[in-house]
PDB file of C-alpha atoms and ligand atoms in Angstrom:
ATOM      1  CA  UNK A1443     -11.568   6.701   7.775  1.00 94.00           C
ATOM      2  CA  UNK A1444     -13.038   3.298   7.130  1.00 95.00           C
ATOM      3  CA  UNK A1445     -11.524   0.268   7.211  1.00 97.00           C
ATOM      4  CA  UNK A1446     -12.323  -1.575   3.635  1.00 96.00           C
ATOM      5  CA  UNK A1447     -12.471  -5.059   4.636  1.00 95.00           C
ATOM      6  CA  UNK A1448     -14.111  -5.059   7.981  1.00 94.00           C
ATOM      7  CA  UNK A1449     -15.856  -1.756   8.641  1.00 95.00           C
ATOM      8  CA  UNK A1450     -13.975  -0.394  11.421  1.00 95.00           C
ATOM      9  CA  UNK A1451     -12.667   2.528  12.272  1.00 96.00           C
ATOM     10  CA  UNK A1452      -9.159   3.193  11.103  1.00 96.00           C
ATOM     11  CA  UNK A1453      -5.979   4.603  13.370  1.00 95.00           C
ATOM     12  CA  UNK A1454      -3.290   6.860  12.086  1.00 95.00           C
ATOM     13  CA  UNK A1455       0.659   5.732  12.217  1.00 92.00           C
ATOM     14  CA  UNK A1456       3.101   8.272  11.705  1.00 92.00           C
ATOM     15  CA  UNK A1457       6.002   7.261   9.985  1.00 88.00           C
ATOM     16  CA  UNK A1458       9.212   9.811   8.270  1.00 87.00           C
ATOM     17  CA  UNK A1459       6.049  12.264   8.860  1.00 90.00           C
ATOM     18  CA  UNK A1460       4.199   9.764   6.338  1.00 91.00           C
ATOM     19  CA  UNK A1461       0.907   8.932   7.667  1.00 94.00           C
ATOM     20  CA  UNK A1462      -0.383   5.873   7.062  1.00 94.00           C
ATOM     21  CA  UNK A1463      -3.968   4.149   8.054  1.00 96.00           C
ATOM     22  CA  UNK A1464      -4.054   1.202  10.179  1.00 94.00           C
ATOM     23  CA  UNK A1465      -7.026  -1.179  10.620  1.00 95.00           C
ATOM     24  CA  UNK A1466      -6.012  -2.836  14.439  1.00 92.00           C
ATOM     25  CA  UNK A1467      -8.628  -5.250  13.521  1.00 93.00           C
ATOM     26  CA  UNK A1468      -7.514  -6.901  10.474  1.00 93.00           C
ATOM     27  CA  UNK A1469      -4.132  -4.987  10.261  1.00 91.00           C
ATOM     28  CA  UNK A1470      -4.990  -3.899   7.056  1.00 94.00           C
ATOM     29  CA  UNK A1471      -2.777  -0.421   5.736  1.00 95.00           C
ATOM     30  CA  UNK A1472      -4.141   2.408   4.117  1.00 96.00           C
ATOM     31  CA  UNK A1473      -1.987   4.669   1.299  1.00 94.00           C
ATOM     32  CA  UNK A1474      -3.228   7.509   0.455  1.00 95.00           C
ATOM     33  CA  UNK A1475      -2.219   9.041  -2.648  1.00 94.00           C
ATOM     34  CA  UNK A1476      -0.925  12.565  -0.633  1.00 94.00           C
ATOM     35  CA  UNK A1477       1.350  10.585   1.169  1.00 92.00           C
ATOM     36  CA  UNK A1478       2.413   8.392  -1.095  1.00 90.00           C
ATOM     37  CA  UNK A1479       3.203  11.242  -2.921  1.00 91.00           C
ATOM     38  CA  UNK A1480       5.224  12.618   0.325  1.00 90.00           C
ATOM     39  CA  UNK A1481       6.864   9.262   0.161  1.00 88.00           C
ATOM     40  CA  UNK A1482       8.033   9.242  -3.373  1.00 86.00           C
ATOM     41  CA  UNK A1483       9.042  12.828  -3.444  1.00 87.00           C
ATOM     42  CA  UNK A1484      11.305  12.705  -0.256  1.00 85.00           C
ATOM     43  CA  UNK A1485      12.943  10.144  -1.933  1.00 80.00           C
ATOM     44  CA  UNK A1486      13.248  12.229  -5.319  1.00 83.00           C
ATOM     45  CA  UNK A1487      10.719   9.349  -6.869  1.00 82.00           C
ATOM     46  CA  UNK A1488       8.590   9.889  -9.676  1.00 78.00           C
ATOM     47  CA  UNK A1489       5.209  11.335  -9.671  1.00 83.00           C
ATOM     48  CA  UNK A1490       2.616  10.166  -8.262  1.00 84.00           C
ATOM     49  CA  UNK A1491       0.864  10.159 -11.176  1.00 87.00           C
ATOM     50  CA  UNK A1492       3.026   8.284 -13.480  1.00 89.00           C
ATOM     51  CA  UNK A1493       3.136   5.898 -10.991  1.00 88.00           C
ATOM     52  CA  UNK A1494      -0.649   5.284 -10.370  1.00 91.00           C
ATOM     53  CA  UNK A1495      -0.237   5.517 -14.147  1.00 92.00           C
ATOM     54  CA  UNK A1496       2.179   2.211 -13.908  1.00 89.00           C
ATOM     55  CA  UNK A1497       0.059   0.216 -11.911  1.00 89.00           C
ATOM     56  CA  UNK A1498      -2.792   0.246 -13.218  1.00 92.00           C
ATOM     57  CA  UNK A1499      -2.149  -0.425 -16.655  1.00 91.00           C
ATOM     58  CA  UNK A1500      -0.313  -3.573 -15.472  1.00 86.00           C
ATOM     59  CA  UNK A1501      -1.811  -6.658 -15.319  1.00 85.00           C
ATOM     60  CA  UNK A1502      -5.190  -7.419 -13.114  1.00 89.00           C
ATOM     61  CA  UNK A1503      -4.124  -9.625 -11.298  1.00 87.00           C
ATOM     62  CA  UNK A1504      -6.278 -13.233 -10.843  1.00 85.00           C
ATOM     63  CA  UNK A1505      -7.499 -13.664  -7.010  1.00 82.00           C
ATOM     64  CA  UNK A1506     -10.357 -15.454  -5.012  1.00 83.00           C
ATOM     65  CA  UNK A1507      -9.663 -12.039  -2.410  1.00 81.00           C
ATOM     66  CA  UNK A1508     -12.884 -10.025  -2.613  1.00 85.00           C
ATOM     67  CA  UNK A1509     -12.707  -6.868  -3.911  1.00 90.00           C
ATOM     68  CA  UNK A1510     -12.579  -4.030  -1.598  1.00 94.00           C
ATOM     69  CA  UNK A1511     -13.837  -0.800  -2.117  1.00 96.00           C
ATOM     70  CA  UNK A1512     -11.297   1.507  -2.045  1.00 98.00           C
ATOM     71  CA  UNK A1513     -12.183   3.579   1.117  1.00 97.00           C
ATOM     72  CA  UNK A1514     -12.487   7.096  -0.649  1.00 97.00           C
ATOM     73  CA  UNK A1515     -14.751   7.131  -3.085  1.00 97.00           C
ATOM     74  CA  UNK A1516     -16.299   3.830  -2.749  1.00 97.00           C
ATOM     75  CA  UNK A1517     -15.528   2.206  -5.902  1.00 97.00           C
ATOM     76  CA  UNK A1518     -14.348  -1.282  -6.506  1.00 96.00           C
ATOM     77  CA  UNK A1519     -10.488  -1.047  -6.229  1.00 96.00           C
ATOM     78  CA  UNK A1520      -8.658  -3.133  -8.888  1.00 96.00           C
ATOM     79  CA  UNK A1521      -6.273  -5.832  -7.331  1.00 94.00           C
ATOM     80  CA  UNK A1522      -3.233  -5.965  -9.001  1.00 91.00           C
ATOM     81  CA  UNK A1523       0.930  -7.267  -8.163  1.00 88.00           C
ATOM     82  CA  UNK A1524       3.368  -5.389  -6.951  1.00 83.00           C
ATOM     83  CA  UNK A1525       7.351  -5.778  -5.921  1.00 73.00           C
ATOM     84  CA  UNK A1526       9.578  -8.744  -6.937  1.00 69.00           C
ATOM     85  CA  UNK A1527       9.804 -11.539  -4.669  1.00 68.00           C
ATOM     86  CA  UNK A1528       7.580 -12.421  -3.557  1.00 72.00           C
ATOM     87  CA  UNK A1529       4.484 -10.594  -5.050  1.00 80.00           C
ATOM     88  CA  UNK A1530       2.757  -8.578  -2.995  1.00 84.00           C
ATOM     89  CA  UNK A1531      -1.298  -8.065  -3.875  1.00 89.00           C
ATOM     90  CA  UNK A1532      -2.707  -4.627  -3.275  1.00 92.00           C
ATOM     91  CA  UNK A1533      -5.533  -3.394  -3.905  1.00 95.00           C
ATOM     92  CA  UNK A1534      -5.728  -0.209  -5.893  1.00 95.00           C
ATOM     93  CA  UNK A1535      -8.013   2.827  -6.662  1.00 97.00           C
ATOM     94  CA  UNK A1536      -8.432   2.798 -10.227  1.00 96.00           C
ATOM     95  CA  UNK A1537      -9.103   7.411  -9.660  1.00 95.00           C
ATOM     96  CA  UNK A1538      -5.760   7.011  -7.998  1.00 95.00           C
ATOM     97  CA  UNK A1539      -6.524   7.914  -4.166  1.00 97.00           C
ATOM     98  CA  UNK A1540      -4.217   5.022  -2.987  1.00 96.00           C
ATOM     99  CA  UNK A1541      -3.221   1.424  -2.546  1.00 94.00           C
ATOM    100  CA  UNK A1542      -4.854  -1.067   0.152  1.00 95.00           C
ATOM    101  CA  UNK A1543      -2.317  -3.982   1.552  1.00 93.00           C
ATOM    102  CA  UNK A1544      -4.457  -6.533   3.088  1.00 92.00           C
ATOM    103  CA  UNK A1545      -3.137  -7.813   6.643  1.00 88.00           C
ATOM    104  CA  UNK A1546      -1.847 -10.527   5.387  1.00 81.00           C
ATOM    105  CA  UNK A1547      -0.186  -8.879   3.302  1.00 81.00           C
ATOM    106  CA  UNK A1548       2.085  -6.030   5.246  1.00 77.00           C
ATOM    107  CA  UNK A1549       2.719  -9.944   7.601  1.00 73.00           C
ATOM    108  CA  UNK A1550       4.452 -11.099   4.338  1.00 72.00           C
ATOM    109  CA  UNK A1551       6.225  -7.173   3.694  1.00 68.00           C
ATOM    110  CA  UNK A1552       7.534  -8.078   7.068  1.00 63.00           C
ATOM    111  CA  UNK A1553       9.025 -11.733   6.400  1.00 63.00           C
ATOM    112  CA  UNK A1554      10.911 -10.544   3.726  1.00 58.00           C
ATOM    113  CA  UNK A1555      13.063  -8.141   5.882  1.00 51.00           C
ATOM    114  CA  UNK A1556      14.617 -11.073   6.893  1.00 48.00           C
ATOM    115  CA  UNK A1557      15.971 -11.146   3.159  1.00 52.00           C
ATOM    116  CA  UNK A1558      18.076  -8.885   1.090  1.00 53.00           C
ATOM    117  CA  UNK A1559      16.969  -5.400   0.910  1.00 56.00           C
ATOM    118  CA  UNK A1560      15.687  -4.264  -2.489  1.00 56.00           C
ATOM    119  CA  UNK A1561      17.183  -1.172  -4.472  1.00 58.00           C
ATOM    120  CA  UNK A1562      15.754   1.917  -3.694  1.00 60.00           C
ATOM    121  CA  UNK A1563      15.666   4.003  -6.729  1.00 68.00           C
ATOM    122  CA  UNK A1564      12.497   2.095  -7.788  1.00 76.00           C
ATOM    123  CA  UNK A1565       9.765   3.441  -6.465  1.00 81.00           C
ATOM    124  CA  UNK A1566       7.398   0.063  -6.121  1.00 82.00           C
ATOM    125  CA  UNK A1567       9.673  -1.143  -4.115  1.00 80.00           C
ATOM    126  CA  UNK A1568      10.389   1.815  -2.022  1.00 82.00           C
ATOM    127  CA  UNK A1569       6.367   1.521  -1.209  1.00 85.00           C
ATOM    128  CA  UNK A1570       7.396  -1.584   0.217  1.00 82.00           C
ATOM    129  CA  UNK A1571      10.272  -0.718   1.721  1.00 82.00           C
ATOM    130  CA  UNK A1572       8.572   2.115   3.505  1.00 84.00           C
ATOM    131  CA  UNK A1573       5.792  -0.219   5.005  1.00 85.00           C
ATOM    132  CA  UNK A1574       8.575  -2.932   6.079  1.00 81.00           C
ATOM    133  CA  UNK A1575      10.663   0.065   8.481  1.00 82.00           C
ATOM    134  CA  UNK A1576       6.454   0.974   9.899  1.00 83.00           C
ATOM    135  CA  UNK A1577       5.921  -2.659  10.734  1.00 79.00           C
ATOM    136  CA  UNK A1578       9.287  -3.777  11.655  1.00 74.00           C
ATOM    137  CA  UNK A1579       9.338  -3.277  15.024  1.00 56.00           C
ATOM    138  CA  UNK A1580       7.026  -4.676  16.818  1.00 54.00           C
ATOM    139  CA  UNK A1581       3.923  -3.103  19.200  1.00 51.00           C
TER     140      UNK A1581
HETATM  141 ZN1   ZN B 864     -10.553  -3.932   8.408  1.00 91.28          ZN
HETATM  142 ZN1   ZN B 865     -11.019   6.079  -4.370  1.00 91.28          ZN
END
């Protein structure tokens, strides 16, 4: 898959049988809806459809950041925030193909590790926690 930011070929990173597409150049991460479904199901959380609807119905984030195109369908994605403190700015495909986390956002996730871990029953927090775990170990 091609990185929506810098157009490099992304590499597949597997963790707990869930595959993510990772850009080695800009450090961004694509979380495909199919993989998201596996994660939510493995945790007994809500359906991915409800997960996407919840995020898509939330407010668009005002951000100076450029809009990203979905690496699956090429359409412009919606910018919004998920998570509590701090909020994480993400891009989400309106056709529910997946979520994009910019490299800086992933770094933000990792910094959260030093802080408290949020409750695991919240599916958005679960997604964030999962990414924290994947990128916890430095290369
Ligand atoms: Zn990239
Ligand atoms: Zn799409």
